[in-house]
Backbone as ProteinMPNN parsed JSONL, in Angstrom:
{"seq_chain_A": "IPGTLVRLVDMPKMDRSELYLSLSSEAERFKAFDDCEALVDFHAIGPTPNQPNQQRLVFTAIRKDTLAQYQRALQLAKLKADAIDIEELNVLRAMAGTGVLDSLFEQIGQDAYWGSLFVDCDRVRFLVFQGTELVELRETQMSSEALMAAGPDSIVTDDLLEEVRRTMQAAATPPVVWLTHHLPPILVQI", "coords_chain_A": {"N_chain_A": [[0.775, -1.239, -0.012], [0.113, 2.341, -0.625], [2.575, 4.49, 1.344], [1.831, 6.847, 3.834], [3.814, 8.378, 4.835], [7.246, 8.627, 3.986], [10.557, 8.426, 4.693], [14.069, 9.286, 4.97], [16.03, 9.081, 7.611], [18.045, 10.383, 10.201], [18.927, 9.298, 13.434], [19.546, 9.402, 16.948], [21.399, 6.668, 18.332], [19.457, 3.97, 19.736], [17.31, 1.893, 21.693], [15.015, -0.339, 20.032], [12.152, -0.004, 20.862], [12.181, 2.597, 21.982], [12.847, 3.912, 19.702], [10.531, 3.411, 18.122], [8.481, 4.912, 19.666], [9.694, 7.382, 19.384], [9.779, 7.913, 16.733], [7.009, 7.797, 16.162], [6.062, 9.818, 17.344], [7.377, 11.757, 15.801], [6.185, 11.523, 13.407], [3.412, 12.171, 13.714], [3.555, 14.715, 13.766], [3.369, 15.948, 11.358], [0.905, 17.156, 9.184], [-0.735, 15.229, 7.863], [-1.355, 13.41, 9.626], [-3.128, 14.446, 11.195], [-5.407, 14.185, 13.93], [-5.292, 11.524, 13.988], [-3.838, 8.245, 14.81], [-0.474, 7.452, 14.214], [0.977, 4.719, 12.46], [4.214, 3.175, 12.739], [7.074, 2.105, 11.078], [10.385, 0.997, 10.495], [13.708, 0.64, 9.197], [16.96, 0.041, 9.78], [19.727, 1.28, 8.003], [22.268, 1.498, 8.537], [25.224, 3.153, 9.925], [25.367, 6.649, 10.634], [27.215, 8.613, 8.425], [30.302, 9.916, 9.807], [29.225, 10.267, 12.206], [29.189, 8.539, 15.001], [27.426, 7.91, 16.857], [24.982, 8.177, 15.837], [22.409, 6.649, 13.943], [21.144, 5.735, 10.606], [18.056, 5.612, 9.204], [15.323, 4.093, 7.277], [12.434, 5.352, 7.467], [8.844, 4.666, 7.614], [5.486, 5.503, 7.582], [1.971, 5.265, 8.278], [-1.39, 6.22, 8.361], [-3.339, 5.136, 11.05], [-6.229, 4.697, 10.629], [-6.356, 4.547, 7.654], [-5.13, 2.258, 7.319], [-6.782, 0.466, 8.692], [-9.161, 0.658, 6.829], [-7.897, -0.59, 4.585], [-7.423, -3.218, 5.761], [-10.098, -3.691, 6.109], [-11.201, -4.013, 3.591], [-9.825, -6.06, 2.631], [-10.709, -8.128, 4.199], [-13.509, -8.011, 3.455], [-13.302, -9.067, 1.064], [-12.557, -11.462, 1.463], [-9.829, -12.16, 1.758], [-7.005, -13.19, 3.013], [-4.35, -11.616, 4.433], [-0.904, -12.028, 4.701], [1.081, -10.148, 5.235], [1.33, -6.502, 5.275], [2.554, -4.088, 3.323], [4.794, -1.255, 2.565], [4.553, 0.111, -0.733], [6.771, 1.085, -2.214], [8.975, 0.124, -1.108], [8.5, -2.676, -1.146], [8.376, -3.202, -3.905], [11.135, -2.678, -4.475], [12.309, -4.643, -2.958], [11.149, -6.974, -4.389], [12.382, -6.633, -6.844], [14.996, -7.062, -6.125], [14.795, -9.767, -5.424], [14.103, -11.13, -7.509], [16.158, -11.163, -9.249], [16.438, -8.824, -10.8], [17.86, -6.545, -9.975], [20.393, -7.693, -9.692], [21.071, -8.026, -12.466], [20.973, -5.36, -13.123], [23.27, -4.529, -11.812], [25.456, -6.121, -12.956], [25.401, -4.849, -15.42], [25.701, -1.96, -15.002], [27.647, -1.787, -12.813], [28.695, -2.465, -9.467], [29.222, -0.566, -7.708], [27.942, 1.71, -8.73], [25.9, 4.558, -9.05], [22.42, 4.814, -8.912], [19.031, 5.497, -9.942], [15.523, 5.719, -8.529], [12.057, 6.506, -9.439], [9.054, 6.651, -7.926], [5.737, 6.755, -8.579], [2.875, 7.834, -6.852], [-0.577, 8.296, -5.657], [-0.687, 10.831, -5.094], [1.886, 11.914, -5.095], [5.283, 12.058, -5.743], [8.097, 9.687, -5.252], [11.631, 10.065, -4.795], [14.31, 8.055, -5.075], [17.865, 7.531, -4.496], [20.394, 5.345, -5.027], [23.594, 3.851, -3.906], [24.973, 1.328, -5.371], [23.744, -1.252, -3.419], [23.056, 0.452, -1.348], [20.978, 2.983, 0.002], [21.314, 6.291, -0.724], [19.8, 8.762, -0.874], [16.684, 9.971, -0.332], [13.823, 11.458, -1.189], [10.619, 13.379, -1.715], [7.921, 14.769, -3.604], [4.925, 16.565, -3.589], [2.585, 15.56, -6.268], [0.132, 15.276, -8.238], [-1.015, 12.101, -9.628], [-2.85, 12.434, -11.649], [-2.14, 14.849, -12.984], [0.361, 14.267, -13.751], [0.011, 12.481, -15.658], [-1.221, 13.846, -17.727], [0.826, 15.438, -18.435], [2.921, 16.877, -20.7], [5.739, 17.349, -23.153], [6.364, 20.233, -22.986], [5.372, 21.139, -20.602], [4.537, 22.786, -17.294], [4.337, 20.799, -15.221], [5.984, 18.751, -16.134], [8.473, 20.352, -16.013], [8.768, 20.723, -13.422], [9.027, 18.189, -12.459], [11.388, 17.452, -13.68], [13.181, 19.303, -12.373], [12.984, 18.358, -9.698], [14.193, 15.933, -9.959], [16.601, 16.792, -10.687], [17.47, 18.038, -8.317], [17.443, 15.74, -6.514], [19.521, 14.252, -7.618], [21.749, 15.51, -6.838], [22.608, 14.562, -4.367], [24.015, 12.407, -4.984], [27.452, 11.299, -5.595], [28.069, 11.067, -8.125], [26.202, 11.385, -11.143], [23.277, 9.486, -11.193], [23.598, 6.514, -13.129], [21.413, 5.255, -14.253], [17.789, 5.351, -14.227], [15.09, 4.069, -12.611], [11.66, 3.352, -12.998], [8.445, 3.583, -11.623], [5.146, 3.358, -12.147], [5.186, 5.658, -13.612], [4.114, 7.934, -16.233], [4.67, 6.957, -19.864], [5.451, 9.037, -21.514], [6.742, 10.756, -19.914], [8.831, 9.144, -19.134], [10.319, 9.025, -21.366], [11.141, 11.592, -21.563]], "CA_chain_A": [[0.148, 0.146, -0.073], [1.249, 3.531, -0.415], [2.829, 5.056, 2.619], [1.563, 8.346, 3.994], [5.201, 9.09, 4.976], [8.385, 7.614, 3.931], [11.707, 9.46, 4.906], [15.426, 8.794, 5.305], [16.222, 10.158, 8.964], [19.328, 10.2, 11.105], [18.466, 9.327, 14.84], [20.566, 8.725, 17.992], [21.272, 5.067, 18.445], [18.677, 3.564, 20.864], [16.602, 0.469, 21.39], [13.758, -0.488, 19.136], [10.929, 0.554, 21.509], [12.454, 3.926, 22.061], [12.796, 4.16, 18.384], [9.226, 3.376, 17.634], [7.956, 6.031, 20.169], [10.231, 8.774, 18.813], [9.386, 8.087, 15.241], [5.719, 7.96, 16.192], [5.805, 11.271, 17.667], [7.989, 12.747, 14.616], [5.153, 11.258, 12.099], [2.33, 12.769, 14.175], [3.847, 16.351, 13.556], [2.876, 16.152, 10.114], [-0.447, 17.408, 8.956], [-1.297, 14.028, 7.312], [-1.655, 12.584, 10.751], [-4.085, 15.137, 12.206], [-6.54, 13.461, 14.535], [-5.123, 10.015, 13.797], [-2.439, 7.613, 15.374], [0.352, 7.11, 13.081], [1.634, 3.449, 12.76], [5.396, 3.431, 12.041], [7.996, 1.055, 10.887], [11.634, 1.337, 10.201], [14.564, -0.284, 8.867], [18.294, 0.455, 9.786], [20.447, 1.212, 6.935], [23.709, 1.68, 8.978], [25.652, 4.412, 10.777], [25.416, 8.048, 9.866], [28.675, 9.042, 8.169], [30.994, 10.827, 10.593], [28.526, 10.493, 13.602], [29.209, 7.245, 15.426], [26.442, 7.853, 17.848], [23.771, 8.18, 15.207], [22.033, 5.653, 12.838], [20.633, 6.22, 9.601], [16.986, 4.763, 9.045], [14.259, 4.436, 6.455], [11.238, 5.582, 8.198], [7.621, 4.702, 7.058], [4.301, 5.801, 8.579], [0.664, 5.243, 7.819], [-2.463, 6.591, 9.259], [-4.235, 3.989, 11.52], [-7.538, 4.64, 10.079], [-6.343, 4.287, 6.501], [-4.709, 0.703, 7.333], [-7.961, -0.255, 8.913], [-9.713, 0.665, 5.509], [-7.289, -1.767, 3.789], [-7.629, -4.477, 6.269], [-11.579, -4.141, 5.922], [-11.364, -4.318, 2.058], [-9.342, -7.43, 2.409], [-11.601, -8.99, 4.983], [-14.64, -8.151, 2.621], [-12.801, -9.793, -0.251], [-12.396, -12.862, 2.05], [-8.423, -12.662, 1.554], [-6.149, -13.148, 4.375], [-3.13, -11.089, 4.287], [0.363, -12.425, 5.47], [1.796, -8.889, 5.495], [0.897, -5.379, 4.464], [3.962, -3.299, 3.256], [4.616, 0.056, 1.685], [4.772, -0.215, -1.85], [7.859, 1.327, -2.685], [9.983, -0.97, -0.383], [8.157, -4.038, -1.722], [8.821, -3.176, -5.265], [12.804, -2.735, -4.544], [12.568, -6.28, -2.57], [10.905, -7.867, -5.484], [13.477, -6.505, -7.913], [16.257, -7.791, -5.43], [14.364, -11.247, -5.15], [13.935, -11.913, -8.816], [17.412, -10.976, -9.926], [16.524, -7.775, -11.563], [18.919, -5.702, -9.313], [21.736, -8.227, -9.797], [21.166, -7.706, -13.698], [21.336, -4.134, -13.363], [24.509, -4.376, -11.363], [25.932, -6.37, -14.011], [25.552, -3.64, -16.581], [26.215, -0.589, -14.455], [28.674, -1.932, -11.695], [28.21, -2.879, -8.17], [29.242, 0.642, -6.861], [27.503, 2.744, -9.424], [24.773, 5.317, -8.624], [21.237, 4.857, -9.786], [17.851, 6.113, -8.944], [14.154, 5.23, -8.957], [11.043, 7.329, -9.2], [7.76, 6.058, -7.607], [4.499, 7.717, -8.464], [1.877, 7.517, -6.079], [-1.642, 8.95, -6.204], [-0.414, 12.441, -4.781], [3.252, 12.451, -4.837], [6.38, 11.358, -6.234], [9.156, 9.614, -4.383], [12.911, 9.787, -5.426], [15.545, 7.39, -4.377], [19.143, 7.309, -5.133], [21.214, 4.365, -4.327], [24.89, 3.538, -4.515], [24.886, -0.178, -5.171], [22.278, -1.643, -2.562], [22.884, 1.484, -0.115], [20.282, 4.081, -0.071], [21.853, 7.604, -0.308], [18.937, 9.721, -0.698], [15.024, 9.681, -0.323], [12.845, 12.784, -1.379], [9.264, 13.336, -2.198], [7.233, 16.007, -3.598], [3.587, 16.415, -3.959], [2.46, 15.776, -7.557], [-0.774, 14.154, -8.55], [-0.86, 11.282, -10.812], [-3.492, 13.048, -12.976], [-1.296, 15.967, -13.567], [1.535, 13.638, -14.446], [-0.599, 11.524, -16.95], [-1.711, 14.976, -18.658], [1.776, 16.194, -18.699], [3.608, 16.729, -22.142], [7.1, 17.952, -23.162], [6.523, 21.59, -22.384], [4.464, 21.579, -19.427], [5.155, 23.078, -16.046], [4.534, 19.655, -14.493], [7.328, 18.229, -16.586], [9.68, 21.178, -15.774], [8.895, 20.621, -11.936], [9.41, 16.845, -12.183], [12.89, 17.293, -13.987], [13.703, 20.004, -11.336], [13.105, 17.548, -8.612], [15.155, 14.865, -10.286], [18.046, 17.446, -10.439], [17.676, 18.327, -6.663], [17.789, 14.501, -5.881], [20.748, 13.711, -8.135], [22.835, 16.291, -6.071], [22.925, 13.78, -3.283], [24.936, 11.27, -5.463], [28.823, 11.813, -5.803], [28.093, 11.058, -9.638], [24.792, 11.359, -11.445], [22.867, 8.154, -11.363], [23.659, 5.932, -14.418], [20.137, 4.854, -14.673], [16.574, 5.697, -13.285], [14.07, 2.877, -12.859], [10.231, 4.156, -12.805], [7.27, 2.873, -11.252], [3.851, 4.261, -12.462], [5.436, 7.036, -14.368], [3.668, 7.926, -17.656], [5.566, 6.664, -20.771], [5.817, 10.172, -22.137], [7.642, 11.435, -19.106], [9.851, 8.37, -18.94], [10.979, 9.411, -22.529], [11.695, 13.046, -21.482]], "C_chain_A": [[0.899, 1.279, 0.021], [1.438, 3.989, 0.998], [2.429, 6.403, 2.699], [2.957, 9.044, 4.166], [6.207, 7.971, 4.864], [9.705, 8.654, 3.911], [12.882, 8.583, 5.176], [15.769, 9.661, 6.482], [17.606, 9.434, 9.699], [18.831, 10.317, 12.613], [19.629, 8.936, 15.606], [20.362, 7.275, 18.055], [20.408, 4.914, 19.867], [17.818, 2.585, 20.637], [15.416, 0.613, 20.706], [12.46, 0.267, 19.584], [11.198, 2.092, 21.555], [12.308, 4.527, 20.608], [11.38, 4.482, 17.821], [8.476, 4.501, 18.413], [8.427, 7.241, 19.677], [9.797, 8.93, 17.444], [7.933, 8.339, 15.19], [5.218, 9.333, 16.225], [6.321, 12.165, 16.543], [6.854, 12.525, 13.662], [4.005, 12.133, 12.641], [2.384, 14.302, 14.13], [3.27, 16.729, 12.295], [1.473, 16.269, 9.78], [-1.389, 16.232, 8.549], [-1.792, 13.128, 8.509], [-2.602, 13.389, 11.6], [-5.172, 14.285, 12.548], [-6.49, 12.019, 14.225], [-3.689, 9.526, 14.257], [-1.676, 7.177, 14.01], [1.262, 5.698, 13.417], [3.003, 3.546, 11.984], [6.076, 2.131, 11.942], [9.524, 1.612, 10.505], [12.741, 0.356, 9.888], [16.073, 0.486, 8.848], [19.047, 0.173, 8.587], [22.084, 1.414, 7.187], [24.149, 3.059, 9.754], [25.607, 5.543, 9.835], [26.635, 8.378, 9.744], [29.105, 10.181, 9.165], [30.203, 11.07, 11.86], [28.408, 9.207, 14.299], [28.192, 7.025, 16.519], [24.981, 7.973, 17.225], [23.548, 7.067, 14.143], [21.32, 6.281, 11.739], [19.357, 5.151, 9.288], [16.119, 5.065, 7.829], [13.158, 4.206, 7.383], [10.01, 5.499, 7.437], [6.613, 4.861, 8.166], [3.093, 5.602, 7.708], [-0.319, 5.666, 8.74], [-3.147, 5.19, 9.762], [-5.628, 3.643, 10.92], [-7.512, 4.201, 8.532], [-5.84, 2.661, 6.35], [-5.887, -0.132, 7.578], [-8.894, -0.541, 7.602], [-9.158, -0.547, 4.699], [-7.626, -2.992, 4.402], [-9.108, -4.807, 6.069], [-11.691, -4.603, 4.555], [-10.88, -5.9, 2.018], [-10.124, -8.505, 3.098], [-13.037, -9.115, 4.129], [-14.442, -9.04, 1.405], [-12.455, -11.327, 0.153], [-10.691, -13.309, 1.644], [-7.717, -12.435, 2.928], [-4.616, -12.828, 3.92], [-1.994, -11.56, 5.127], [1.08, -11.179, 6.065], [1.301, -7.671, 4.721], [2.043, -4.58, 4.54], [3.906, -1.949, 2.491], [5.239, -0.365, 0.325], [6.367, -0.173, -2.464], [9.064, 0.458, -2.293], [9.669, -2.368, -0.925], [8.634, -4.263, -3.157], [10.31, -3.458, -5.359], [12.963, -4.252, -4.058], [12.219, -7.159, -3.555], [11.888, -7.683, -6.581], [14.793, -7.287, -7.313], [15.882, -9.319, -5.454], [14.299, -11.928, -6.264], [15.087, -11.635, -9.687], [17.462, -9.734, -10.802], [17.556, -6.722, -11.216], [20.351, -6.334, -9.736], [21.896, -8.052, -11.405], [21.555, -6.354, -14.139], [22.655, -3.845, -12.753], [25.694, -4.748, -12.222], [26.409, -5.366, -15.202], [25.982, -2.454, -16.02], [27.413, -0.709, -13.482], [27.991, -1.859, -10.274], [28.221, -1.509, -7.422], [28.513, 1.809, -7.57], [26.114, 3.397, -8.591], [23.695, 4.85, -9.419], [19.866, 5.178, -9.091], [16.592, 5.521, -9.345], [13.222, 6.196, -8.536], [9.824, 6.386, -9.065], [6.717, 7.153, -7.825], [3.354, 7.234, -7.837], [0.582, 8.245, -6.518], [-1.428, 10.403, -6.047], [0.878, 12.809, -4.674], [4.294, 11.461, -5.51], [7.568, 11.117, -5.447], [10.395, 9.46, -5.147], [13.605, 9.083, -4.558], [16.694, 7.337, -5.146], [19.793, 6.362, -4.179], [22.838, 4.379, -4.991], [25.012, 1.923, -4.341], [23.699, -0.394, -4.542], [22.286, -0.453, -1.454], [22.111, 2.643, -0.602], [20.936, 5.378, 0.417], [20.992, 8.678, 0.005], [17.404, 9.445, -1.012], [14.324, 10.98, -0.236], [11.416, 12.433, -1.874], [8.712, 14.614, -2.398], [5.763, 15.651, -4.056], [3.372, 16.667, -5.378], [1.453, 14.789, -7.733], [-0.649, 13.332, -9.721], [-1.536, 11.725, -12.009], [-2.714, 14.096, -13.629], [-0.109, 15.402, -14.296], [1.15, 12.812, -15.704], [-0.882, 12.674, -18.048], [-0.594, 15.731, -19.034], [2.537, 15.903, -20.107], [5.059, 17.321, -21.948], [7.344, 19.234, -22.538], [5.667, 22.075, -21.407], [5.167, 21.644, -18.155], [5.43, 21.82, -15.063], [5.747, 18.832, -14.883], [8.615, 18.962, -16.083], [9.787, 20.965, -14.055], [9.55, 19.205, -11.758], [10.895, 16.753, -12.526], [13.638, 18.102, -12.855], [14.22, 19.128, -10.04], [14.098, 16.575, -8.737], [16.743, 15.527, -10.152], [18.42, 17.423, -9.147], [18.063, 16.812, -6.014], [19.075, 14.091, -6.296], [21.923, 14.396, -7.366], [23.47, 15.477, -4.899], [24.137, 12.746, -3.63], [26.286, 12.106, -5.75], [29.12, 12.093, -7.478], [26.611, 10.883, -9.847], [24.43, 9.998, -11.67], [22.959, 7.593, -12.887], [22.304, 5.449, -15.107], [18.938, 5.258, -13.652], [15.75, 4.747, -13.666], [12.878, 3.766, -12.392], [9.297, 3.232, -12.21], [5.911, 3.643, -11.258], [4.197, 5.567, -13.247], [4.972, 6.811, -15.902], [4.861, 7.577, -18.848], [6.221, 7.849, -21.521], [6.99, 10.935, -21.206], [8.93, 10.367, -18.715], [10.847, 8.777, -20.121], [11.889, 10.634, -22.294], [12.809, 12.728, -20.431]], "O_chain_A": [[2.009, 1.371, 0.546], [0.507, 3.879, 1.796], [2.63, 7.148, 1.74], [3.182, 10.153, 3.682], [6.17, 6.844, 5.359], [9.756, 9.593, 3.116], [12.793, 7.408, 5.531], [15.795, 10.885, 6.352], [17.99, 8.265, 9.683], [18.354, 11.388, 12.989], [20.56, 8.283, 15.135], [19.269, 6.747, 17.851], [20.627, 5.582, 20.877], [17.5, 2.321, 19.478], [14.792, 1.672, 20.78], [11.82, 1.009, 18.84], [10.305, 2.812, 21.107], [11.675, 5.566, 20.423], [11.082, 5.512, 17.216], [7.719, 5.127, 17.671], [7.63, 8.167, 19.525], [9.463, 10.038, 17.024], [7.514, 9.043, 14.272], [4.365, 9.889, 15.533], [5.764, 13.243, 16.333], [6.559, 13.541, 13.033], [3.624, 12.953, 11.806], [1.426, 15.022, 14.409], [2.697, 17.813, 12.186], [0.785, 15.325, 10.167], [-2.589, 16.224, 8.823], [-2.574, 12.198, 8.312], [-2.851, 12.969, 12.73], [-5.832, 13.698, 11.69], [-7.518, 11.342, 14.195], [-2.646, 10.171, 14.141], [-2.19, 6.684, 13.006], [2.042, 5.586, 14.363], [3.032, 3.914, 10.81], [5.726, 1.163, 12.618], [9.627, 2.806, 10.223], [12.64, -0.775, 10.363], [16.325, 1.38, 8.04], [19.084, -0.965, 8.118], [22.943, 1.474, 6.307], [23.32, 3.9, 10.102], [25.754, 5.493, 8.614], [27.314, 8.493, 10.764], [28.428, 11.195, 9.34], [30.5, 12.04, 12.557], [27.294, 8.706, 14.141], [28.156, 5.922, 17.063], [23.966, 7.891, 17.916], [24.516, 6.628, 13.522], [20.869, 7.408, 11.944], [19.617, 3.957, 9.137], [16.151, 6.201, 7.356], [12.943, 3.149, 7.975], [9.981, 6.279, 6.484], [6.758, 4.5, 9.333], [3.187, 5.759, 6.491], [-0.104, 5.479, 9.938], [-3.442, 4.289, 8.977], [-6.05, 2.497, 10.766], [-8.472, 3.571, 8.089], [-6.152, 1.967, 5.382], [-6.115, -1.174, 6.964], [-9.313, -1.664, 7.322], [-9.914, -1.389, 4.214], [-8.114, -3.872, 3.692], [-9.449, -5.975, 5.881], [-12.317, -5.648, 4.372], [-11.512, -6.786, 1.443], [-10.193, -9.646, 2.64], [-13.641, -10.187, 4.12], [-15.363, -9.647, 0.859], [-12.15, -12.207, -0.652], [-10.34, -14.443, 1.318], [-7.968, -11.537, 3.732], [-3.881, -13.555, 3.251], [-2.16, -11.474, 6.344], [1.584, -11.176, 7.188], [0.881, -7.826, 3.575], [2.56, -4.334, 5.629], [2.909, -1.665, 1.828], [6.253, -1.059, 0.248], [6.981, -1.093, -3.005], [9.972, 0.152, -3.065], [10.594, -3.155, -1.128], [9.18, -5.297, -3.541], [10.755, -4.297, -6.142], [13.677, -5.023, -4.7], [12.919, -8.163, -3.678], [12.191, -8.681, -7.235], [15.491, -8.023, -8.01], [16.834, -10.098, -5.51], [14.396, -13.155, -6.26], [14.967, -11.885, -10.886], [18.45, -9.567, -11.517], [18.078, -6.064, -12.116], [21.302, -5.625, -10.065], [23.083, -7.909, -11.699], [22.223, -6.096, -15.14], [23.22, -2.844, -13.195], [26.705, -4.052, -12.319], [27.523, -5.22, -15.706], [26.786, -1.843, -16.724], [28.151, 0.269, -13.36], [26.929, -1.283, -10.037], [27.343, -1.279, -6.59], [28.487, 2.886, -6.974], [25.473, 2.815, -7.716], [23.931, 4.479, -10.569], [19.677, 5.114, -7.876], [16.518, 4.871, -10.387], [13.377, 6.759, -7.452], [9.577, 5.504, -9.887], [6.816, 8.277, -7.332], [2.831, 6.209, -8.274], [0.566, 8.783, -7.625], [-1.968, 11.175, -6.839], [1.15, 13.917, -4.211], [4.081, 10.271, -5.742], [8.143, 12.081, -4.941], [10.336, 8.756, -6.155], [13.597, 9.364, -3.36], [16.628, 7.121, -6.356], [19.804, 6.445, -2.951], [23.204, 4.752, -6.106], [25.132, 1.392, -3.237], [22.663, 0.136, -4.944], [21.372, -0.517, -0.632], [22.537, 3.277, -1.568], [21.121, 5.625, 1.609], [21.231, 9.458, 0.926], [17.059, 8.706, -1.934], [14.278, 11.547, 0.855], [11.127, 11.341, -2.362], [8.902, 15.523, -1.59], [5.468, 14.672, -4.741], [3.79, 17.715, -5.871], [1.68, 13.607, -7.477], [-0.205, 13.812, -10.764], [-1.101, 11.547, -13.146], [-2.692, 14.15, -14.859], [0.367, 15.945, -15.292], [1.937, 12.551, -16.613], [-0.755, 12.37, -19.234], [-0.756, 16.637, -19.851], [2.697, 14.754, -20.518], [5.502, 17.698, -20.863], [8.258, 19.437, -21.74], [5.269, 23.239, -21.351], [6.1, 20.91, -17.833], [6.397, 21.735, -14.307], [6.442, 18.285, -14.027], [9.642, 18.352, -15.785], [10.884, 21.059, -13.505], [10.508, 19.06, -10.999], [11.637, 16.082, -11.809], [14.673, 17.613, -12.402], [15.332, 19.124, -9.511], [14.841, 16.318, -7.79], [17.745, 14.984, -9.687], [19.475, 16.918, -8.764], [18.894, 16.728, -5.11], [19.81, 13.577, -5.453], [23.006, 13.816, -7.296], [24.625, 15.658, -4.516], [24.988, 12.351, -2.834], [26.284, 13.296, -6.064], [29.917, 12.868, -8.006], [25.864, 10.375, -9.009], [25.205, 9.295, -12.318], [22.406, 8.225, -13.787], [22.177, 5.295, -16.322], [19.134, 5.452, -12.452], [15.581, 4.484, -14.856], [12.999, 4.7, -11.599], [9.487, 2.028, -12.382], [5.658, 4.484, -10.396], [3.341, 6.435, -13.419], [5.296, 5.868, -16.625], [5.992, 8.007, -18.62], [7.318, 7.742, -22.068], [7.936, 11.565, -21.679], [9.894, 10.77, -18.065], [12.055, 8.859, -19.896], [13.053, 10.738, -22.682], [13.555, 13.622, -20.031]]}, "name": "protein", "num_of_chains": 1, "seq": "IPGTLVRLVDMPKMDRSELYLSLSSEAERFKAFDDCEALVDFHAIGPTPNQPNQQRLVFTAIRKDTLAQYQRALQLAKLKADAIDIEELNVLRAMAGTGVLDSLFEQIGQDAYWGSLFVDCDRVRFLVFQGTELVELRETQMSSEALMAAGPDSIVTDDLLEEVRRTMQAAATPPVVWLTHHLPPILVQI"}
């Protein structure tokens, strides 16, 4: 399912229960969580560069009422879910599990920078990796309807390209390839 919030954050080293509490408080500061509890999860991706008492996390959150709606839909469809996960992270896991990433690394090199763009219903998430290490994660508000209607000379296309440029600045060298998910074909070409 689409995450309400997906961020790359640096946090002090602490135990998991303290991290959940701290990240829940952080998520609930965002307007998207007004009047609703934030359900959070995270994955540690390593130490923060040059800060030994810090750790870098991929942090995700979803509104509790939104998750309840997905669970209700599954129940009505008489489907039993083994897990519910954030779409962007699941797509990347699937790419790793099916050998797509191995094939990519054979072509571009194990330490090359590469990026991915994930289009959600109301936002685009930009991720930059060096090999398998996540280097940057950004998002911008942009409706999928506006992206579908965008052409070569539209302001939406210009905004998307500017966000790609900003995201690329996190890499020591520009990403060699961008993988896309739900991006309209005309924008993939541009």
